Amino acid sequence: MGKGLRTLLLSAFLLCLVTATQIRLQHRIKTYDDLLAHIDGVQKLQKAGNDPAQLIKQGLHNFHNSQYFGTITIGNPPQEFTMIFDTGSSNVWVPSIKCLSHSCQTHRRYDHMKSSTFQPLLMDSHVPVFTIRYGTGSIMGELVTDTVTIGNTQVESQVFGSVLEEEGRAFMSSPFSGIVGLGMPSIAVAHSTPLFDHLMQKGVLPKNQFSVYMSNQDGMDGALILGGIDPQFVASDWVYADVHGSSYWEILMGDIKVGDVAMNFCSGDGCRAAVDTGTSMIAGPSAAIESLMHQLGVRSDCSNFHQLPNLKFLIGGKELVLEPEDYVMQSRTPSIHGNLRSIPRCAAAFMSLDVPPPRGPLFVLGDVFLRKYYTVFDRDNLRVGFALAAHPDTRAVDGEKREIETNGWRLVRN
C-alpha cells in the first residue's frame, strides 16, 4: 500500500482543519458534563420509543490489512457507497455528482437529483460549506440532508457532506468513496447530529455502543456491530478503559513495554491514546516512536524477525500484548537479478505524529492494534473495551479461553 494512502488513513481529528458555516442544529456539546447530559437525554428518548431494538451488522472488507471498508446507501432509490468507518471523526461525506475532480470521477458519486428524499440544508438562504485538509490532500463540499441506510436501518434527514472538490493523489487511488464518522457529537461539523447519535435517538439499538472486529487475513471480512457485541468474535475476558474528555475516543495508557523493559513514555496519570479505526498504524510523539523503533531494531530484510520481542501496552491495569507478527508489516519484492525468488521485507508499523497541546501529545492505537483486539466503543458508560479477537488462528486452541492478566496472556479452561 502506498505511503500517501497510509497517511490519508490517519483520521480527520489528527491531520485536518475543519471549517464550516456555523449553523445551530443542536445544543453544542463542549464539556464532559455536556456529553453525560446528552447521553441521559438520548436514553430518555429511547425509553419512550416503541420500536424493538436489534443489532445492526455491517461487514468490513479487509483490503491488504490496511483498510477496512463497508457499504451504506444514501437516498431513495438508494445509491450505494463504499465507506471507511472512522472513530476519529463524526461526519458522513461522499463525492457529489457535481464534483469534477479526477479523484471524484474515479469513485461513485452522490446524485441528489435522483433522490426523492434529498433536502438542501439552508442558512440565510445559503447552503453551509465545509473544508477538511488532510496531510496528503483536502476536500471541500456542502452540507445536505437525505436518508442514509446502514444494514437494514434507515436514518431520515441525516446531515452529511456532499463533496465538490477533492485534491490529493491519495484520494485518487483509494478504493473507498467516503467516510462514516463514529466519533463524539462535539466534533461534528456545524454541530450536526452524527449518524450513530441518530440511531441512539431512534431507540433501535439494544445498547448505545458499537464494536469493531477487524479480520487479520486479506480479503476476509470483519464486522461493525452497531448496538453491542457479537460473542463469536470474543476470545478473552474484556478489559475496559474510561474515555477522557468529550471530543474523542481517548483513553489513558500506563506505558509501553518492549519485552519486559518499560519505555517510561508516560508519567502521572498516563499517556493519552486515541482508539482510532481510521488510522492504519500505531502513531505517537516522534521522540517516543524513535526510541521504540531503536529498542525493537526491526531489520528491513526480516533477518531478526523470529528474535523480536513482544510489545505490551498497559491499559486498564492490564498488559495487552502485540507479537511481532502483529506489529511488523511483511512483504516480498522481486529480486533485481530477475530470478524467481523474491526478497522478504519487514517494517515496524509505527509512525511519528506530533500533536501540539491541548490535543497532544497523543498516541494513536490504529488498525495494527485493533486487529488483535476486538473493540467495543461504549457511549452509555463512556469507555472503550478490548478483548482478544477470535480470528481463525486464535480459535484453534481446542475450545480454550484466553484470560488477560497483568503479566500478559495465560490459557484457562472454560
mmCIF file of C-alpha atoms in Angstrom:
data_model
loop_
_atom_site.group_PDB
_atom_site.id
_atom_site.type_symbol
_atom_site.label_atom_id
_atom_site.label_comp_id
_atom_site.label_asym_id
_atom_site.label_seq_id
_atom_site.Cartn_x
_atom_site.Cartn_y
_atom_site.Cartn_z
ATOM 1 C CA MET A 1 0.000 0.000 0.000
ATOM 2 C CA GLY A 2 1.325 3.444 -0.938
ATOM 3 C CA LYS A 3 2.699 5.820 1.657
ATOM 4 C CA GLY A 4 0.258 8.539 0.663
ATOM 5 C CA LEU A 5 -2.793 6.395 1.300
ATOM 6 C CA ARG A 6 -1.458 5.219 4.653
ATOM 7 C CA THR A 7 -1.077 8.850 5.653
ATOM 8 C CA LEU A 8 -4.607 9.624 4.485
ATOM 9 C CA LEU A 9 -5.954 6.973 6.805
ATOM 10 C CA LEU A 10 -4.826 8.954 9.826
ATOM 11 C CA SER A 11 -8.164 10.297 10.994
ATOM 12 C CA ALA A 12 -9.533 13.743 10.407
ATOM 13 C CA PHE A 13 -9.112 14.869 14.008
ATOM 14 C CA LEU A 14 -5.336 14.443 13.714
ATOM 15 C CA LEU A 15 -4.466 15.599 10.230
ATOM 16 C CA CYS A 16 -7.101 18.090 9.216
ATOM 17 C CA LEU A 17 -8.530 21.506 9.821
ATOM 18 C CA VAL A 18 -12.321 21.609 9.566
ATOM 19 C CA THR A 19 -14.188 24.801 8.853
ATOM 20 C CA ALA A 20 -17.893 25.287 8.213
ATOM 21 C CA THR A 21 -20.597 27.901 8.148
ATOM 22 C CA GLN A 22 -21.778 27.507 11.730
ATOM 23 C CA ILE A 23 -25.432 26.516 11.964
ATOM 24 C CA ARG A 24 -27.110 25.738 15.259
ATOM 25 C CA LEU A 25 -28.606 22.305 14.576
ATOM 26 C CA GLN A 26 -28.383 21.073 18.168
ATOM 27 C CA HIS A 27 -27.117 22.096 21.582
ATOM 28 C CA ARG A 28 -23.334 22.419 21.450
ATOM 29 C CA ILE A 29 -21.541 19.735 23.478
ATOM 30 C CA LYS A 30 -18.435 21.362 24.916
ATOM 31 C CA THR A 31 -17.595 19.521 28.114
ATOM 32 C CA TYR A 32 -17.631 16.046 29.612
ATOM 33 C CA ASP A 33 -20.725 17.042 31.678
ATOM 34 C CA ASP A 34 -22.458 18.186 28.481
ATOM 35 C CA LEU A 35 -21.764 14.773 26.967
ATOM 36 C CA LEU A 36 -23.223 12.999 30.019
ATOM 37 C CA ALA A 37 -26.353 15.176 29.806
ATOM 38 C CA HIS A 38 -26.632 14.396 26.086
ATOM 39 C CA ILE A 39 -26.472 10.648 26.782
ATOM 40 C CA ASP A 40 -29.072 10.942 29.543
ATOM 41 C CA GLY A 41 -31.431 12.736 27.165
ATOM 42 C CA VAL A 42 -30.961 10.087 24.481
ATOM 43 C CA GLN A 43 -31.675 7.307 26.983
ATOM 44 C CA LYS A 44 -34.952 9.011 27.982
ATOM 45 C CA LEU A 45 -35.957 9.216 24.329
ATOM 46 C CA GLN A 46 -35.161 5.533 23.895
ATOM 47 C CA LYS A 47 -37.350 4.533 26.857
ATOM 48 C CA ALA A 48 -40.250 6.451 25.305
ATOM 49 C CA GLY A 49 -39.892 4.629 21.968
ATOM 50 C CA ASN A 50 -41.762 1.517 20.928
ATOM 51 C CA ASP A 51 -39.518 0.066 18.224
ATOM 52 C CA PRO A 52 -37.835 -3.247 19.104
ATOM 53 C CA ALA A 53 -34.085 -2.836 19.486
ATOM 54 C CA GLN A 54 -31.762 -5.003 17.427
ATOM 55 C CA LEU A 55 -28.118 -5.230 16.449
ATOM 56 C CA ILE A 56 -27.134 -3.707 13.118
ATOM 57 C CA LYS A 57 -24.363 -5.729 11.485
ATOM 58 C CA GLN A 58 -22.180 -4.273 8.754
ATOM 59 C CA GLY A 59 -19.469 -6.284 7.022
ATOM 60 C CA LEU A 60 -15.968 -4.768 6.821
ATOM 61 C CA HIS A 61 -13.872 -5.882 3.857
ATOM 62 C CA ASN A 62 -10.159 -6.282 4.612
ATOM 63 C CA PHE A 63 -8.067 -4.636 1.899
ATOM 64 C CA HIS A 64 -4.407 -5.685 2.313
ATOM 65 C CA ASN A 65 -4.613 -5.388 6.141
ATOM 66 C CA SER A 66 -4.503 -1.617 5.732
ATOM 67 C CA GLN A 67 -8.081 -0.551 5.069
ATOM 68 C CA TYR A 68 -11.418 -1.875 6.270
ATOM 69 C CA PHE A 69 -14.490 -0.681 4.457
ATOM 70 C CA GLY A 70 -18.190 -1.440 4.197
ATOM 71 C CA THR A 71 -21.213 -0.037 2.402
ATOM 72 C CA ILE A 72 -24.065 2.350 3.102
ATOM 73 C CA THR A 73 -26.766 3.704 0.831
ATOM 74 C CA ILE A 74 -27.979 7.274 0.519
ATOM 75 C CA GLY A 75 -31.268 8.496 -0.907
ATOM 76 C CA ASN A 76 -34.380 6.960 -2.436
ATOM 77 C CA PRO A 77 -33.914 4.981 -4.583
ATOM 78 C CA PRO A 78 -30.734 4.001 -2.750
ATOM 79 C CA GLN A 79 -27.279 4.909 -4.066
ATOM 80 C CA GLU A 80 -24.567 2.612 -2.663
ATOM 81 C CA PHE A 81 -21.167 3.818 -1.425
ATOM 82 C CA THR A 82 -18.062 2.072 -0.118
ATOM 83 C CA MET A 83 -17.029 3.747 3.130
ATOM 84 C CA ILE A 84 -14.362 3.831 5.831
ATOM 85 C CA PHE A 85 -15.930 3.739 9.321
ATOM 86 C CA ASP A 86 -13.825 6.155 11.357
ATOM 87 C CA THR A 87 -13.918 6.654 15.143
ATOM 88 C CA GLY A 88 -11.709 9.741 14.848
ATOM 89 C CA SER A 89 -14.304 11.923 13.099
ATOM 90 C CA SER A 90 -18.066 12.410 13.368
ATOM 91 C CA ASN A 91 -19.446 13.249 9.927
ATOM 92 C CA VAL A 92 -20.515 11.333 6.843
ATOM 93 C CA TRP A 93 -19.210 12.532 3.481
ATOM 94 C CA VAL A 94 -19.285 11.235 -0.108
ATOM 95 C CA PRO A 95 -18.356 12.719 -3.503
ATOM 96 C CA SER A 96 -21.071 14.713 -5.238
ATOM 97 C CA ILE A 97 -22.119 14.294 -8.862
ATOM 98 C CA LYS A 98 -21.169 17.979 -9.149
ATOM 99 C CA CYS A 99 -17.538 17.213 -8.246
ATOM 100 C CA LEU A 100 -15.334 17.370 -11.344
ATOM 101 C CA SER A 101 -12.048 16.472 -9.621
ATOM 102 C CA HIS A 102 -10.419 13.422 -11.186
ATOM 103 C CA SER A 103 -10.460 11.538 -7.881
ATOM 104 C CA CYS A 104 -14.224 12.122 -7.586
ATOM 105 C CA GLN A 105 -14.807 10.768 -11.066
ATOM 106 C CA THR A 106 -12.966 7.542 -10.231
ATOM 107 C CA HIS A 107 -15.488 6.791 -7.475
ATOM 108 C CA ARG A 108 -19.251 6.532 -7.216
ATOM 109 C CA ARG A 109 -20.792 9.979 -6.768
ATOM 110 C CA TYR A 110 -23.963 11.055 -4.995
ATOM 111 C CA ASP A 111 -26.608 12.416 -7.372
ATOM 112 C CA HIS A 112 -29.094 14.472 -5.367
ATOM 113 C CA MET A 113 -31.315 14.901 -8.444
ATOM 114 C CA LYS A 114 -32.064 11.165 -8.421
ATOM 115 C CA SER A 115 -33.161 11.064 -4.779
ATOM 116 C CA SER A 116 -36.729 11.869 -3.769
ATOM 117 C CA THR A 117 -35.654 12.293 -0.115
ATOM 118 C CA PHE A 118 -32.871 14.825 -0.729
ATOM 119 C CA GLN A 119 -33.226 18.155 1.057
ATOM 120 C CA PRO A 120 -30.814 21.102 0.901
ATOM 121 C CA LEU A 121 -29.647 22.466 4.232
ATOM 122 C CA LEU A 122 -30.130 26.222 4.189
ATOM 123 C CA MET A 123 -28.976 29.028 6.463
ATOM 124 C CA ASP A 124 -29.849 32.561 5.448
ATOM 125 C CA SER A 125 -30.752 31.111 2.025
ATOM 126 C CA HIS A 126 -27.228 29.664 1.650
ATOM 127 C CA VAL A 127 -26.044 26.074 1.795
ATOM 128 C CA PRO A 128 -23.352 25.732 4.511
ATOM 129 C CA VAL A 129 -19.958 24.605 3.245
ATOM 130 C CA PHE A 130 -17.100 22.756 4.916
ATOM 131 C CA THR A 131 -13.423 22.087 4.242
ATOM 132 C CA ILE A 132 -11.234 19.262 5.546
ATOM 133 C CA ARG A 133 -7.480 19.458 4.957
ATOM 134 C CA TYR A 134 -5.570 16.195 5.295
ATOM 135 C CA GLY A 135 -1.825 15.636 5.302
ATOM 136 C CA THR A 136 -1.973 14.458 1.692
ATOM 137 C CA GLY A 137 -4.880 16.410 0.274
ATOM 138 C CA SER A 138 -8.147 18.167 1.021
ATOM 139 C CA ILE A 139 -11.871 18.062 0.372
ATOM 140 C CA MET A 140 -14.456 20.827 0.143
ATOM 141 C CA GLY A 141 -18.198 20.452 -0.057
ATOM 142 C CA GLU A 142 -21.649 21.451 1.094
ATOM 143 C CA LEU A 143 -23.832 20.065 3.867
ATOM 144 C CA VAL A 144 -27.105 18.486 2.745
ATOM 145 C CA THR A 145 -29.645 16.007 4.134
ATOM 146 C CA ASP A 146 -31.007 12.715 2.837
ATOM 147 C CA THR A 147 -31.957 9.257 4.050
ATOM 148 C CA VAL A 148 -28.903 7.165 4.971
ATOM 149 C CA THR A 149 -29.285 3.399 5.300
ATOM 150 C CA ILE A 150 -26.828 1.166 7.164
ATOM 151 C CA GLY A 151 -27.622 -2.522 7.348
ATOM 152 C CA ASN A 152 -31.411 -2.583 7.051
ATOM 153 C CA THR A 153 -31.914 0.547 9.166
ATOM 154 C CA GLN A 154 -32.845 3.883 7.659
ATOM 155 C CA VAL A 155 -31.953 7.239 9.197
ATOM 156 C CA GLU A 156 -34.071 10.002 7.710
ATOM 157 C CA SER A 157 -32.818 13.577 7.252
ATOM 158 C CA GLN A 158 -29.214 12.718 8.057
ATOM 159 C CA VAL A 159 -26.853 15.664 7.562
ATOM 160 C CA PHE A 160 -23.785 14.716 5.505
ATOM 161 C CA GLY A 161 -21.124 16.281 3.348
ATOM 162 C CA SER A 162 -21.609 16.295 -0.416
ATOM 163 C CA VAL A 163 -18.038 16.827 -1.645
ATOM 164 C CA LEU A 164 -17.482 19.260 -4.515
ATOM 165 C CA GLU A 165 -13.671 19.225 -4.700
ATOM 166 C CA GLU A 166 -11.028 16.617 -3.847
ATOM 167 C CA GLU A 167 -7.307 17.306 -4.044
ATOM 168 C CA GLY A 168 -4.508 14.807 -3.479
ATOM 169 C CA ARG A 169 -3.268 11.590 -5.084
ATOM 170 C CA ALA A 170 -4.283 9.513 -2.078
ATOM 171 C CA PHE A 171 -7.985 10.089 -2.785
ATOM 172 C CA MET A 172 -7.475 9.086 -6.393
ATOM 173 C CA SER A 173 -6.001 5.671 -5.526
ATOM 174 C CA SER A 174 -8.288 4.787 -2.631
ATOM 175 C CA PRO A 175 -10.900 2.032 -3.121
ATOM 176 C CA PHE A 176 -13.381 3.779 -0.804
ATOM 177 C CA SER A 177 -15.661 6.663 -1.738
ATOM 178 C CA GLY A 178 -16.094 8.417 1.603
ATOM 179 C CA ILE A 179 -16.134 8.257 5.385
ATOM 180 C CA VAL A 180 -18.701 7.493 8.078
ATOM 181 C CA GLY A 181 -17.622 9.221 11.288
ATOM 182 C CA LEU A 182 -18.319 7.329 14.526
ATOM 183 C CA GLY A 183 -16.753 9.893 16.845
ATOM 184 C CA MET A 184 -18.314 12.096 19.502
ATOM 185 C CA PRO A 185 -21.007 14.673 18.600
ATOM 186 C CA SER A 186 -18.878 17.559 19.899
ATOM 187 C CA ILE A 187 -16.568 17.389 16.863
ATOM 188 C CA ALA A 188 -19.268 17.121 14.184
ATOM 189 C CA VAL A 189 -19.115 19.821 11.511
ATOM 190 C CA ALA A 190 -21.672 22.565 12.163
ATOM 191 C CA HIS A 191 -22.801 20.722 15.308
ATOM 192 C CA SER A 192 -24.884 18.357 13.175
ATOM 193 C CA THR A 193 -26.123 15.096 14.681
ATOM 194 C CA PRO A 194 -23.769 12.188 13.799
ATOM 195 C CA LEU A 195 -25.215 9.035 12.256
ATOM 196 C CA PHE A 196 -24.668 6.913 15.388
ATOM 197 C CA ASP A 197 -26.360 9.556 17.574
ATOM 198 C CA HIS A 198 -29.373 9.447 15.264
ATOM 199 C CA LEU A 199 -29.533 5.665 15.741
ATOM 200 C CA MET A 200 -29.334 6.194 19.511
ATOM 201 C CA GLN A 201 -32.185 8.702 19.407
ATOM 202 C CA LYS A 202 -34.366 6.403 17.313
ATOM 203 C CA GLY A 203 -34.106 3.745 20.044
ATOM 204 C CA VAL A 204 -33.349 0.980 17.548
ATOM 205 C CA LEU A 205 -30.194 -0.253 19.312
ATOM 206 C CA PRO A 206 -30.111 -2.687 22.266
ATOM 207 C CA LYS A 207 -27.260 -0.656 23.776
ATOM 208 C CA ASN A 208 -25.666 2.667 22.930
ATOM 209 C CA GLN A 209 -22.420 1.075 21.861
ATOM 210 C CA PHE A 210 -20.777 -0.349 18.773
ATOM 211 C CA SER A 211 -17.969 -2.825 18.298
ATOM 212 C CA VAL A 212 -15.362 -3.369 15.593
ATOM 213 C CA TYR A 213 -13.866 -6.709 14.561
ATOM 214 C CA MET A 214 -11.039 -6.441 12.030
ATOM 215 C CA SER A 215 -10.039 -9.656 10.282
ATOM 216 C CA ASN A 216 -6.351 -10.497 10.088
ATOM 217 C CA GLN A 217 -6.431 -12.081 6.626
ATOM 218 C CA ASP A 218 -6.500 -10.087 3.409
ATOM 219 C CA GLY A 219 -9.859 -10.465 1.667
ATOM 220 C CA MET A 220 -11.646 -11.920 4.702
ATOM 221 C CA ASP A 221 -14.498 -9.824 6.061
ATOM 222 C CA GLY A 222 -14.607 -8.293 9.517
ATOM 223 C CA ALA A 223 -17.631 -6.612 11.072
ATOM 224 C CA LEU A 224 -19.004 -3.416 12.554
ATOM 225 C CA ILE A 225 -21.713 -4.238 15.102
ATOM 226 C CA LEU A 226 -23.964 -1.300 15.998
ATOM 227 C CA GLY A 227 -25.787 -1.780 19.299
ATOM 228 C CA GLY A 228 -23.472 -4.190 21.114
ATOM 229 C CA ILE A 229 -21.032 -7.047 20.592
ATOM 230 C CA ASP A 230 -21.075 -10.376 18.777
ATOM 231 C CA PRO A 231 -19.789 -13.173 21.064
ATOM 232 C CA GLN A 232 -18.361 -15.132 18.130
ATOM 233 C CA PHE A 233 -15.588 -12.528 17.854
ATOM 234 C CA VAL A 234 -14.581 -12.671 21.550
ATOM 235 C CA ALA A 235 -11.680 -14.903 22.658
ATOM 236 C CA SER A 236 -10.950 -13.482 26.133
ATOM 237 C CA ASP A 237 -12.366 -11.513 29.028
ATOM 238 C CA TRP A 238 -12.875 -7.781 28.493
ATOM 239 C CA VAL A 239 -10.536 -5.028 29.658
ATOM 240 C CA TYR A 240 -12.115 -1.563 29.938
ATOM 241 C CA ALA A 241 -10.629 1.934 29.975
ATOM 242 C CA ASP A 242 -12.632 5.098 30.634
ATOM 243 C CA VAL A 243 -12.938 7.788 27.988
ATOM 244 C CA HIS A 244 -11.211 11.052 28.942
ATOM 245 C CA GLY A 245 -12.647 14.244 27.523
ATOM 246 C CA SER A 246 -15.721 14.925 25.404
ATOM 247 C CA SER A 247 -14.218 15.019 21.919
ATOM 248 C CA TYR A 248 -12.606 11.690 21.020
ATOM 249 C CA TRP A 249 -12.453 8.008 21.911
ATOM 250 C CA GLU A 250 -9.414 8.812 24.002
ATOM 251 C CA ILE A 251 -8.178 6.694 26.929
ATOM 252 C CA LEU A 252 -5.167 6.710 29.247
ATOM 253 C CA MET A 253 -2.322 4.261 28.676
ATOM 254 C CA GLY A 254 0.082 3.447 31.520
ATOM 255 C CA ASP A 255 3.142 2.710 29.370
ATOM 256 C CA ILE A 256 4.565 0.512 26.613
ATOM 257 C CA LYS A 257 6.985 -2.333 27.305
ATOM 258 C CA VAL A 258 9.405 -3.916 24.854
ATOM 259 C CA GLY A 259 9.571 -7.424 26.220
ATOM 260 C CA ASP A 260 9.836 -6.726 29.933
ATOM 261 C CA VAL A 261 11.610 -3.377 29.507
ATOM 262 C CA ALA A 262 9.389 -0.398 30.376
ATOM 263 C CA MET A 263 9.881 2.504 27.964
ATOM 264 C CA ASN A 264 8.733 5.058 30.571
ATOM 265 C CA PHE A 265 6.853 7.100 27.981
ATOM 266 C CA CYS A 266 4.066 8.006 30.405
ATOM 267 C CA SER A 267 4.064 9.940 33.653
ATOM 268 C CA GLY A 268 1.409 10.944 36.165
ATOM 269 C CA ASP A 269 -1.990 9.602 35.136
ATOM 270 C CA GLY A 270 -0.586 8.117 31.936
ATOM 271 C CA CYS A 271 -0.290 8.811 28.207
ATOM 272 C CA ARG A 272 -3.271 9.935 26.202
ATOM 273 C CA ALA A 273 -4.146 7.437 23.483
ATOM 274 C CA ALA A 274 -6.844 7.727 20.817
ATOM 275 C CA VAL A 275 -8.504 4.482 19.740
ATOM 276 C CA ASP A 276 -8.939 5.081 16.040
ATOM 277 C CA THR A 277 -10.356 2.804 13.345
ATOM 278 C CA GLY A 278 -9.402 5.387 10.712
ATOM 279 C CA THR A 279 -5.647 5.022 11.259
ATOM 280 C CA SER A 280 -3.771 2.107 9.707
ATOM 281 C CA MET A 281 -0.779 2.028 12.028
ATOM 282 C CA ILE A 282 0.205 2.928 15.591
ATOM 283 C CA ALA A 283 1.305 6.545 15.919
ATOM 284 C CA GLY A 284 2.839 8.620 18.671
ATOM 285 C CA PRO A 285 5.176 11.503 19.530
ATOM 286 C CA SER A 286 8.301 11.377 17.368
ATOM 287 C CA ALA A 287 10.707 11.042 20.320
ATOM 288 C CA ALA A 288 8.760 8.066 21.686
ATOM 289 C CA ILE A 289 8.401 6.360 18.319
ATOM 290 C CA GLU A 290 12.099 6.798 17.518
ATOM 291 C CA SER A 291 13.030 5.325 20.903
ATOM 292 C CA LEU A 292 10.629 2.425 20.377
ATOM 293 C CA MET A 293 11.954 1.697 16.880
ATOM 294 C CA HIS A 294 15.526 1.768 18.170
ATOM 295 C CA GLN A 295 14.706 -0.607 21.008
ATOM 296 C CA LEU A 296 12.940 -3.036 18.660
ATOM 297 C CA GLY A 297 15.565 -2.910 15.937
ATOM 298 C CA VAL A 298 13.397 -4.458 13.207
ATOM 299 C CA ARG A 299 15.686 -5.264 10.266
ATOM 300 C CA SER A 300 14.353 -4.471 6.812
ATOM 301 C CA ASP A 301 15.489 -7.878 5.463
ATOM 302 C CA CYS A 302 13.479 -9.686 8.204
ATOM 303 C CA SER A 303 16.622 -11.499 9.368
ATOM 304 C CA ASN A 304 15.808 -10.950 13.064
ATOM 305 C CA PHE A 305 12.025 -11.353 12.836
ATOM 306 C CA HIS A 306 11.908 -14.540 14.917
ATOM 307 C CA GLN A 307 14.004 -12.936 17.663
ATOM 308 C CA LEU A 308 11.871 -9.809 18.052
ATOM 309 C CA PRO A 309 10.223 -9.220 21.453
ATOM 310 C CA ASN A 310 6.558 -8.815 22.271
ATOM 311 C CA LEU A 311 5.141 -5.342 22.852
ATOM 312 C CA LYS A 312 2.962 -4.776 25.905
ATOM 313 C CA PHE A 313 0.524 -1.884 26.202
ATOM 314 C CA LEU A 314 -0.575 -1.129 29.773
ATOM 315 C CA ILE A 315 -4.300 -0.338 29.535
ATOM 316 C CA GLY A 316 -6.941 -0.653 32.225
ATOM 317 C CA GLY A 317 -4.368 -2.102 34.621
ATOM 318 C CA LYS A 318 -3.633 -4.995 32.211
ATOM 319 C CA GLU A 319 -0.927 -5.710 29.657
ATOM 320 C CA LEU A 320 -2.321 -6.055 26.152
ATOM 321 C CA VAL A 321 0.269 -7.837 24.047
ATOM 322 C CA LEU A 322 1.259 -7.463 20.403
ATOM 323 C CA GLU A 323 3.531 -10.143 18.974
ATOM 324 C CA PRO A 324 5.975 -9.490 16.097
ATOM 325 C CA GLU A 325 3.512 -10.842 13.528
ATOM 326 C CA ASP A 326 1.073 -8.194 14.791
ATOM 327 C CA TYR A 327 3.297 -5.103 14.658
ATOM 328 C CA VAL A 328 5.652 -5.910 11.768
ATOM 329 C CA MET A 329 4.474 -5.376 8.192
ATOM 330 C CA GLN A 330 5.880 -8.136 5.990
ATOM 331 C CA SER A 331 6.062 -8.140 2.200
ATOM 332 C CA ARG A 332 8.146 -9.572 -0.602
ATOM 333 C CA THR A 333 9.739 -7.742 -3.531
ATOM 334 C CA PRO A 334 11.061 -9.254 -6.786
ATOM 335 C CA SER A 335 14.771 -9.897 -6.961
ATOM 336 C CA ILE A 336 16.747 -7.386 -9.032
ATOM 337 C CA HIS A 337 18.564 -10.343 -10.623
ATOM 338 C CA GLY A 338 15.376 -11.464 -12.332
ATOM 339 C CA ASN A 339 15.235 -14.916 -10.794
ATOM 340 C CA LEU A 340 12.049 -16.392 -9.386
ATOM 341 C CA ARG A 341 12.991 -15.835 -5.750
ATOM 342 C CA SER A 342 11.600 -12.762 -4.041
ATOM 343 C CA ILE A 343 13.199 -10.779 -1.247
ATOM 344 C CA PRO A 344 11.419 -10.505 2.145
ATOM 345 C CA ARG A 345 10.886 -7.020 3.530
ATOM 346 C CA CYS A 346 9.928 -6.032 7.068
ATOM 347 C CA ALA A 347 8.969 -2.702 8.628
ATOM 348 C CA ALA A 348 7.562 -1.838 12.029
ATOM 349 C CA ALA A 349 4.008 -0.498 11.755
ATOM 350 C CA PHE A 350 4.652 2.731 13.659
ATOM 351 C CA MET A 351 4.748 6.340 12.576
ATOM 352 C CA SER A 352 5.664 9.607 14.247
ATOM 353 C CA LEU A 353 2.909 12.087 14.926
ATOM 354 C CA ASP A 354 3.476 15.236 16.962
ATOM 355 C CA VAL A 355 0.114 16.638 18.014
ATOM 356 C CA PRO A 356 0.558 20.002 19.786
ATOM 357 C CA PRO A 357 -1.233 20.867 23.044
ATOM 358 C CA PRO A 358 -4.019 20.923 24.014
ATOM 359 C CA ARG A 359 -4.895 17.937 21.786
ATOM 360 C CA GLY A 360 -1.498 16.329 22.306
ATOM 361 C CA PRO A 361 0.881 14.813 22.923
ATOM 362 C CA LEU A 362 -1.057 11.773 21.837
ATOM 363 C CA PHE A 363 -0.597 8.123 20.890
ATOM 364 C CA VAL A 364 -2.961 6.591 18.322
ATOM 365 C CA LEU A 365 -3.963 2.932 18.507
ATOM 366 C CA GLY A 366 -4.889 2.194 14.909
ATOM 367 C CA ASP A 367 -5.730 -0.920 12.923
ATOM 368 C CA VAL A 368 -2.464 -2.672 13.819
ATOM 369 C CA PHE A 369 -3.651 -2.759 17.434
ATOM 370 C CA LEU A 370 -7.354 -3.217 16.706
ATOM 371 C CA ARG A 371 -6.793 -6.299 14.541
ATOM 372 C CA LYS A 372 -5.514 -8.091 17.635
ATOM 373 C CA TYR A 373 -8.273 -6.832 19.932
ATOM 374 C CA TYR A 374 -11.989 -6.839 19.245
ATOM 375 C CA THR A 375 -13.002 -3.393 20.489
ATOM 376 C CA VAL A 376 -16.267 -2.011 21.863
ATOM 377 C CA PHE A 377 -16.971 1.725 21.985
ATOM 378 C CA ASP A 378 -19.488 2.296 24.785
ATOM 379 C CA ARG A 379 -21.365 5.609 24.782
ATOM 380 C CA ASP A 380 -23.618 4.688 27.740
ATOM 381 C CA ASN A 381 -20.668 4.217 30.090
ATOM 382 C CA LEU A 382 -18.119 6.346 28.191
ATOM 383 C CA ARG A 383 -15.497 3.645 27.997
ATOM 384 C CA VAL A 384 -13.629 1.506 25.475
ATOM 385 C CA GLY A 385 -13.356 -2.265 25.919
ATOM 386 C CA PHE A 386 -10.801 -4.670 24.484
ATOM 387 C CA ALA A 387 -10.956 -8.461 24.134
ATOM 388 C CA LEU A 388 -8.652 -10.767 22.218
ATOM 389 C CA ALA A 389 -10.180 -11.096 18.747
ATOM 390 C CA ALA A 390 -11.326 -14.597 17.794
ATOM 391 C CA HIS A 391 -9.503 -14.964 14.496
ATOM 392 C CA PRO A 392 -9.389 -18.388 12.815
ATOM 393 C CA ASP A 393 -5.873 -18.997 14.151
ATOM 394 C CA THR A 394 -6.940 -17.820 17.633
ATOM 395 C CA ARG A 395 -9.836 -20.269 17.659
ATOM 396 C CA ALA A 396 -7.536 -23.229 17.092
ATOM 397 C CA VAL A 397 -6.880 -23.606 20.828
ATOM 398 C CA ASP A 398 -9.133 -26.626 21.433
ATOM 399 C CA GLY A 399 -12.035 -24.722 22.939
ATOM 400 C CA GLU A 400 -9.884 -22.939 25.487
ATOM 401 C CA LYS A 401 -10.468 -19.346 26.500
ATOM 402 C CA ARG A 402 -7.781 -16.731 26.976
ATOM 403 C CA GLU A 403 -7.832 -14.518 30.032
ATOM 404 C CA ILE A 404 -5.990 -11.217 30.368
ATOM 405 C CA GLU A 405 -3.705 -10.908 33.362
ATOM 406 C CA THR A 406 -1.346 -8.193 34.491
ATOM 407 C CA ASN A 407 1.592 -10.175 33.106
ATOM 408 C CA GLY A 408 0.053 -10.884 29.686
ATOM 409 C CA TRP A 409 -1.849 -13.917 28.466
ATOM 410 C CA ARG A 410 -2.481 -17.259 30.051
ATOM 411 C CA LEU A 411 -4.814 -20.060 28.944
ATOM 412 C CA VAL A 412 -7.691 -21.119 31.148
ATOM 413 C CA ARG A 413 -10.362 -23.730 30.636
ATOM 414 C CA ASN A 414 -13.960 -22.553 30.096
#
